XYZ file of C-alpha atoms in Angstrom:
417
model
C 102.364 81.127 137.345
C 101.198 82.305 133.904
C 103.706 83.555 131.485
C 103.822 86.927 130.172
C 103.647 87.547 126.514
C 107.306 88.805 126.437
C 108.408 85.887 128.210
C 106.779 83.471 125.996
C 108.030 85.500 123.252
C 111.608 85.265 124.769
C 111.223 81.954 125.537
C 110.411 81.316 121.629
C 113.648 83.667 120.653
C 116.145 81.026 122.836
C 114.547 78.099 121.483
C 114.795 79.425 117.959
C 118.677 80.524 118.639
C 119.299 77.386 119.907
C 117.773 74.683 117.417
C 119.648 77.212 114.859
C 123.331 76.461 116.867
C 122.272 72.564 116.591
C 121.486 72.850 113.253
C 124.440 74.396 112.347
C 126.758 71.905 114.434
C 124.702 69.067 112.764
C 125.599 70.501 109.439
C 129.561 71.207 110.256
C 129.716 67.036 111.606
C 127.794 66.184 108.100
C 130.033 68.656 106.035
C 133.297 66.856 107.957
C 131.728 63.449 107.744
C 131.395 63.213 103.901
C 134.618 65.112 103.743
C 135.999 62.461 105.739
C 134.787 59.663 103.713
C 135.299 61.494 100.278
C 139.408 61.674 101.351
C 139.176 58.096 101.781
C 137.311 57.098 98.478
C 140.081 59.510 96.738
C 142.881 57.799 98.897
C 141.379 54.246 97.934
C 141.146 55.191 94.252
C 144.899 56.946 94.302
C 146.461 53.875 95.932
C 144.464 52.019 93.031
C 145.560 53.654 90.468
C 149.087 53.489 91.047
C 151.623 51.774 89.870
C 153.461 49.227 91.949
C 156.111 47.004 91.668
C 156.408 43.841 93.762
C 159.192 43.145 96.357
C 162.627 42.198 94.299
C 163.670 38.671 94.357
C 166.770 38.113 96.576
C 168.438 34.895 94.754
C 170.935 35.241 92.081
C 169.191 33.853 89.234
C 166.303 35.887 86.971
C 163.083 34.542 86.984
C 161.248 33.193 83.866
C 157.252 32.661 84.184
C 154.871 30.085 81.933
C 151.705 28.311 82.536
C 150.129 25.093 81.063
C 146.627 24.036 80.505
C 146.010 20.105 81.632
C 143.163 17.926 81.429
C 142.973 14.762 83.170
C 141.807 12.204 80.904
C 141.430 9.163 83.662
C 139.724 10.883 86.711
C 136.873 12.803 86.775
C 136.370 16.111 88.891
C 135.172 15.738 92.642
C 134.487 19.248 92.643
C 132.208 19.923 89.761
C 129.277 21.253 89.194
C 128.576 18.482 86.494
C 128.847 14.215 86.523
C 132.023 13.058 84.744
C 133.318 16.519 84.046
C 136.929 15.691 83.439
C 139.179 17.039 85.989
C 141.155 20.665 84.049
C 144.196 22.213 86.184
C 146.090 26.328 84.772
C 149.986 25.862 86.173
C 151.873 28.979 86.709
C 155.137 27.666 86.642
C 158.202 30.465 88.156
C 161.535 28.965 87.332
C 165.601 30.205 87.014
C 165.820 31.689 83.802
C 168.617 32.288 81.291
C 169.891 35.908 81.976
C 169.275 38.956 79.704
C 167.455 36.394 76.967
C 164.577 38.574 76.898
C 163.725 41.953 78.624
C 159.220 41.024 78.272
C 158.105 41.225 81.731
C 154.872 38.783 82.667
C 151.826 40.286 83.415
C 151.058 40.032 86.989
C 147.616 38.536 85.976
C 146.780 38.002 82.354
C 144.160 40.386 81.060
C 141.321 38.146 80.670
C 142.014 36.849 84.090
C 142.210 40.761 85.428
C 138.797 41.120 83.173
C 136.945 37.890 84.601
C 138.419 38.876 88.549
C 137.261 42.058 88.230
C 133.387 40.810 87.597
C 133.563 38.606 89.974
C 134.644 40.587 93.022
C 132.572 43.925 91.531
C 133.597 47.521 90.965
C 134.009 48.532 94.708
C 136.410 45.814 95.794
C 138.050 45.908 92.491
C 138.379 49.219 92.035
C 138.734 50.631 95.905
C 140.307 48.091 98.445
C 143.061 46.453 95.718
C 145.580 47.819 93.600
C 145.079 48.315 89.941
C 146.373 44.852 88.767
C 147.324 45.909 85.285
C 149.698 48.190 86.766
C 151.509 45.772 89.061
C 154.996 44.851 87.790
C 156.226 41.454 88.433
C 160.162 40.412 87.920
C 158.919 37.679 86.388
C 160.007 37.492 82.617
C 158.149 35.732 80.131
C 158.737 32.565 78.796
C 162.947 32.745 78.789
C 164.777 29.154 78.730
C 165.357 27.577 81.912
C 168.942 28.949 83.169
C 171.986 26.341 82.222
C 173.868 27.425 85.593
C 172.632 23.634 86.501
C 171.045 20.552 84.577
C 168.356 19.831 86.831
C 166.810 22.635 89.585
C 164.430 20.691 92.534
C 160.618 21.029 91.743
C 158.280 23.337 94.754
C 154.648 22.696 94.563
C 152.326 25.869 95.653
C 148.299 25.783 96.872
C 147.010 29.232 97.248
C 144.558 29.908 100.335
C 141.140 29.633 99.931
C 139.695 32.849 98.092
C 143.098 33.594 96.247
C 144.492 32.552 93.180
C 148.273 31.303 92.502
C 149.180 34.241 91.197
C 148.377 36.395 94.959
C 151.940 34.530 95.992
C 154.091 35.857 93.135
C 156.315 37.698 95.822
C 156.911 34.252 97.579
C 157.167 32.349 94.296
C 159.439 34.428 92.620
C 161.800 34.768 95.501
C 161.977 30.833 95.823
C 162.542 30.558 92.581
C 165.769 33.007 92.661
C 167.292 30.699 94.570
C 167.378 27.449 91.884
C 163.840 26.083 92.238
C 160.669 25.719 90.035
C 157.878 26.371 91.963
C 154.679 25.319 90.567
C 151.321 26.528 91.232
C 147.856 25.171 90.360
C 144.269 26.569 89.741
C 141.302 24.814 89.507
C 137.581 25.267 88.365
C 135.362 25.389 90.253
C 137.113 25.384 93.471
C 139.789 28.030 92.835
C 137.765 31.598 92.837
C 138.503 32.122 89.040
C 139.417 30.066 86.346
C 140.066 31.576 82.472
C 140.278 28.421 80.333
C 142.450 28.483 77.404
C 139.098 28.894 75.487
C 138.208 32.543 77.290
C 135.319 30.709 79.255
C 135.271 31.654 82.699
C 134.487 29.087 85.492
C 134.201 30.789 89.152
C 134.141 28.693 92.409
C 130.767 26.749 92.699
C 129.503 28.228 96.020
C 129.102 24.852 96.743
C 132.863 24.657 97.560
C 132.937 27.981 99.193
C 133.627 26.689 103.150
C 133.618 30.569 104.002
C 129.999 30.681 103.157
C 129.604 27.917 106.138
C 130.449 27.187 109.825
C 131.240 24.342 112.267
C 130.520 20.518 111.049
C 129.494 21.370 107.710
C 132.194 23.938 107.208
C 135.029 21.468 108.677
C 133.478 18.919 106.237
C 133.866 20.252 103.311
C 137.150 21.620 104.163
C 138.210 18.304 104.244
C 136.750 17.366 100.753
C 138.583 20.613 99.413
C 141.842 19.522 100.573
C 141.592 16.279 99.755
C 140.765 17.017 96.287
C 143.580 19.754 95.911
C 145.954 16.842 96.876
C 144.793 15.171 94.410
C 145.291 18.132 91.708
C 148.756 18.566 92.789
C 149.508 14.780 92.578
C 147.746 15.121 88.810
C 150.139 18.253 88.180
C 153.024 16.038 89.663
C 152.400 13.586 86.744
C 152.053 15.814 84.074
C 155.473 17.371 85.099
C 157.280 14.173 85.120
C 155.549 13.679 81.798
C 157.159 17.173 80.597
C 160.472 16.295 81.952
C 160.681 12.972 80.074
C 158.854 13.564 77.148
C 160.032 13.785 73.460
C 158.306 16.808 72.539
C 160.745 19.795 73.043
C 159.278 22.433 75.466
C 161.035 24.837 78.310
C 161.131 22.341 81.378
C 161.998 19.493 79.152
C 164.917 17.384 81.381
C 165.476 20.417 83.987
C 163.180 19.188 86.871
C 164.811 16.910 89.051
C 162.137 14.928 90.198
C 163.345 13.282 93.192
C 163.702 16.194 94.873
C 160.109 17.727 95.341
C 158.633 19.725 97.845
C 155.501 21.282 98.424
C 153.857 24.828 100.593
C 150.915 26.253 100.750
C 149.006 28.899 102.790
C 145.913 28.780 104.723
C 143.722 26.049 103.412
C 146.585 25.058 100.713
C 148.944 24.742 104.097
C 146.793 22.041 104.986
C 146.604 20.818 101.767
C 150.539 20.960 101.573
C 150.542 18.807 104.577
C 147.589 16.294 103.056
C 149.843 15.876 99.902
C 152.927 14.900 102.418
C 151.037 12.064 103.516
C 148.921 11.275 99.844
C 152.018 10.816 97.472
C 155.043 10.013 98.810
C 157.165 11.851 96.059
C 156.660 14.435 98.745
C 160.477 14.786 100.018
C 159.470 17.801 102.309
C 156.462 20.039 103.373
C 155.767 24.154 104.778
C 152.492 24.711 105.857
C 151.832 28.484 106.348
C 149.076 29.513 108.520
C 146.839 26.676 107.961
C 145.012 24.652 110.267
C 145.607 20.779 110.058
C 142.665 18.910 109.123
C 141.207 15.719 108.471
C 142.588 12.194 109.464
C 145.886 13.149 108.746
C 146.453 15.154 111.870
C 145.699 12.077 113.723
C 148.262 9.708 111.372
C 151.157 12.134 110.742
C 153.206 12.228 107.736
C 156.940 11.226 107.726
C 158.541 13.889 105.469
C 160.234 16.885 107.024
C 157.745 19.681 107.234
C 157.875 23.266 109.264
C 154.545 25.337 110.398
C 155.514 28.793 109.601
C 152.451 30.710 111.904
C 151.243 33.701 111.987
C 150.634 35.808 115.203
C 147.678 35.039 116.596
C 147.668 37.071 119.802
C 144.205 38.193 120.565
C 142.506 35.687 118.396
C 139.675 33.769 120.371
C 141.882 30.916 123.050
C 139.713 27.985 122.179
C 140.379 28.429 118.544
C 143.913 28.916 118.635
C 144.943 26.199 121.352
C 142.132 23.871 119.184
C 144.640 24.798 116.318
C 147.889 24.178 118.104
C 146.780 20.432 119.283
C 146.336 19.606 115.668
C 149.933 20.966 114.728
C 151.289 19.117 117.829
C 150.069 16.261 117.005
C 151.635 15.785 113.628
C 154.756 17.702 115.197
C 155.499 14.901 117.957
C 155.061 12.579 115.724
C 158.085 13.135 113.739
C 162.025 13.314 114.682
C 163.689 15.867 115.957
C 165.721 16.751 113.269
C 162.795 16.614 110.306
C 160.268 18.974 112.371
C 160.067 22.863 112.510
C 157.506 25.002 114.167
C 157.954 28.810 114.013
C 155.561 31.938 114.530
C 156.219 35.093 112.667
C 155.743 37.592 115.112
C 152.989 40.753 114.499
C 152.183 39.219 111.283
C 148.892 39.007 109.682
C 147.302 36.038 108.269
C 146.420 37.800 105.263
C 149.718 39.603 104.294
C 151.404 36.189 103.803
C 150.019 36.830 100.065
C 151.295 39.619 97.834
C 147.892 41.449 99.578
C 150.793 42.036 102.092
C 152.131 44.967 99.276
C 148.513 45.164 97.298
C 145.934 45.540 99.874
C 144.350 49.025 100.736
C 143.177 47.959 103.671
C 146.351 45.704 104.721
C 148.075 49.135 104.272
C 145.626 51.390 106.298
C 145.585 48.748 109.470
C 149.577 48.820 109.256
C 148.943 53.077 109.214
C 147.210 52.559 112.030
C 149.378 50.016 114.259
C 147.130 47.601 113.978
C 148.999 45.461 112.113
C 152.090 45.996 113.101
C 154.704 43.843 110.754
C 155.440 45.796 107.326
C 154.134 44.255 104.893
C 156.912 43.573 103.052
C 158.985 42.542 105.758
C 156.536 39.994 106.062
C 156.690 38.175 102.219
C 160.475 38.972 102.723
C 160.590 37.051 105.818
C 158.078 34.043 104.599
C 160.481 33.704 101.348
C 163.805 33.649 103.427
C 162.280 30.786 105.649
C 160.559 28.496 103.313
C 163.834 28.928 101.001
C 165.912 27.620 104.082
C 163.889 24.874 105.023
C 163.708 23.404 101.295
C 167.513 24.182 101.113
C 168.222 21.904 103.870
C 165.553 19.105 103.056
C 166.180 19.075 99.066
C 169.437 20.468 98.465
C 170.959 19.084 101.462
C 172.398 22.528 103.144
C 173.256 21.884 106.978
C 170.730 22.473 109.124
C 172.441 25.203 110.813
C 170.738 27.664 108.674
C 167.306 26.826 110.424
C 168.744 27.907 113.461
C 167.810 31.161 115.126
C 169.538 32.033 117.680
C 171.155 34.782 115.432
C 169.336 35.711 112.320
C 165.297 36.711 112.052
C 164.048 38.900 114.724
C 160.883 38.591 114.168
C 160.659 34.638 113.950
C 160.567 32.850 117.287
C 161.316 29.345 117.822
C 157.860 27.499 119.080
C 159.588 23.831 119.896
């Protein structure tokens, strides 16, 4: 049937009304859209831009911070972009300091270290998704004398994960080292993600070294050169500190490390680099991997020391992976006696809040918003701290091992075997 010209004409009028009501709808979604994402930009810069102050220590002495520049003058570096480059370690050393002798807090992260991160990870990471760093306050003070409550405090060697830097764990660090110990950390060029040498040059990780940039064989591989060759930094570091504590040249740590009580803890990678160093030096007295995934022959041979997995929660995570995971950790765990092996899981946790991202991340904080995540933050590094301190209390300072038990005392940590 042919249309009428006021029927075409009406027809025209709807379609006209109605493209104009889409239009209009389309417009209100884009108007609340970029809204939408302009309150998060201004959310992500406000949570930047403010100040924050990391989770207080909970042992009784203060906490002095220092760091050292070593070279290795006998081994060259495994790791380097260059032949015979000569293998270069930064220590952050955290340690029980002398009370009241000086009221100069450390800087979270030294300004040419903020500077160099900064360029590295690029404005939107820097600047959106993490925490101003210049305005993140430590209770770490700088450079005090080591605390005469004792002569001698046990030494704690630290590896940050894989992408982080020493300084990420200065929640975890600082709390261990309220309770009596100097914990050590270590960064390294070219496999750390930033280095600032003592001269202001900057050496990132070589992407070479990056095993996030990778997957399966080649990706296990080279994890396995990375941990072997942070053992070996933290069994360089392990001289040089025994070099410190004997040597004639007066300096902070001179005489206050007792060195036959030494224990080591790392997260992620480090983890299983704390657990490679167990079995590499055997100055090793005791051993915390946290989070890390056992690799290399060692998960086949064992180690002897004491050492606890502290896990994350890994509900939801794909099976294979995760029951791959727990083989590895059972095999080192049966391996060892009953009374020198500790497995716990850390339940709702997040791998990546073991780190002081746990009070720094945007992101970290917007999942926990959410319920994603649902372990604070906070609680978590408070937890982590309580639980390494115990276990190195009992294996170092001798405490009974009653204190590792649970059947009373952290909710959220369960028992595994």
């Amino acid at each position: 049937m042919l249309q009428t010209s006021d029927a075409r004409s009406s027809e025209v009028s709807h379609m006209r009304r109605f493209f104009t009501v889409v239009f209009k709808v389309v417009k209100i979604v884009g108007l609340v859209f970029v809204s939408a994402a302009a309150l998060i930009v201004m959310g992500f810069w406000a949570d930047h831009a403010r100040g924050t102050t990391l989770p207080k220590p909970t042992g009784p002495f203060d906490v002095g911070r220092l760091s050292y520049f070593w070279q290795d003058s006998r081994h060259f570096d495994t790791m380097a972009l260059k032949p015979e480059t000569r293998r270069q370690l930064v220590a952050w050393v955290w340690y029980p300091a002398v009370h009241g002798q000086t009221m100069a807090v450390a800087d979270y992260l030294p300004q040419p270290w903020r500077t160099a991160m900064e360029n590295q990870m690029g404005v939107v990471l820097s600047s959106f998704l993490m925490r101003d760093l210049s305005k993140v306050r430590s209770h770490s003070f700088a450079n005090p004398d080591v605390s005469p409550k004792q002569g001698t405090y046990p030494l704690v060697l630290m590896r940050a994960g894989l992408s982080a830097l020493t300084t990420d764990y200065t929640t975890i660090a600082e709390d261990i080292a309220s309770h009596g110990y100097i914990v050590v950390g270590i960064d390294a060029p070219y496999r750390s993600f930033i280095v600032v040498l003592p001269d202001g040059s900057v050496v990132p990780r070589a992407p070479q070294n990056n095993a996030d940039l990778l997957s399966g064989p080649p990706q296990e591989k080279l994890a396995i050169k990375l941990v072997q060759a942070w053992s070996a930094d933290m069994s360089f570091a392990l001289n040089e500190l025994a070099r410190l504590n004997t040597s004639s040249q007066p300096s902070k740590l001179n005489g206050r490390i007792d060195m036959s009580r030494v224990g080591v803890f790392g997260h992620s990678l480090g983890g299983a680099t704390a657990l490679q160093f167990c079995y590499d030096d055997a100055r090793c007295k005791a051993g915390v991997d946290i989070d890390g995934a056992p690799i290399g022959p060692v998960v086949q041979k064992g180690v002897v020391q004491p050492f606890m997995f502290l896990l994350g929660d890994h509900k939801g995570e794909p099976e294979q992976e995760v029951r791959s995971v727990n083989e590895h950790i059972g095999s080192i765990y049966d391996r060892l006696p009953s009374d020198r092996r500790l497995e716990v899981v850390l339940r709702d946790s997040n791998h990546l809040a073991f780190s002081d991202n746990a009070v720094l991340s945007n992101l970290l904080r917007i999942t926990n918003d959410l319920g994603i995540v649902k372990l604070d933050g906070a609680r978590q590094l408070a937890v982590t701290g309580e639980w390494i301190t115990k276990f190195f209390d009992v294996y170092l300072k001798g405490a009974s091992p009653s204190v590792l038990d649970n059947s009373s005392q952290t909710h959220e940590i369960e028992r595994v075997r």
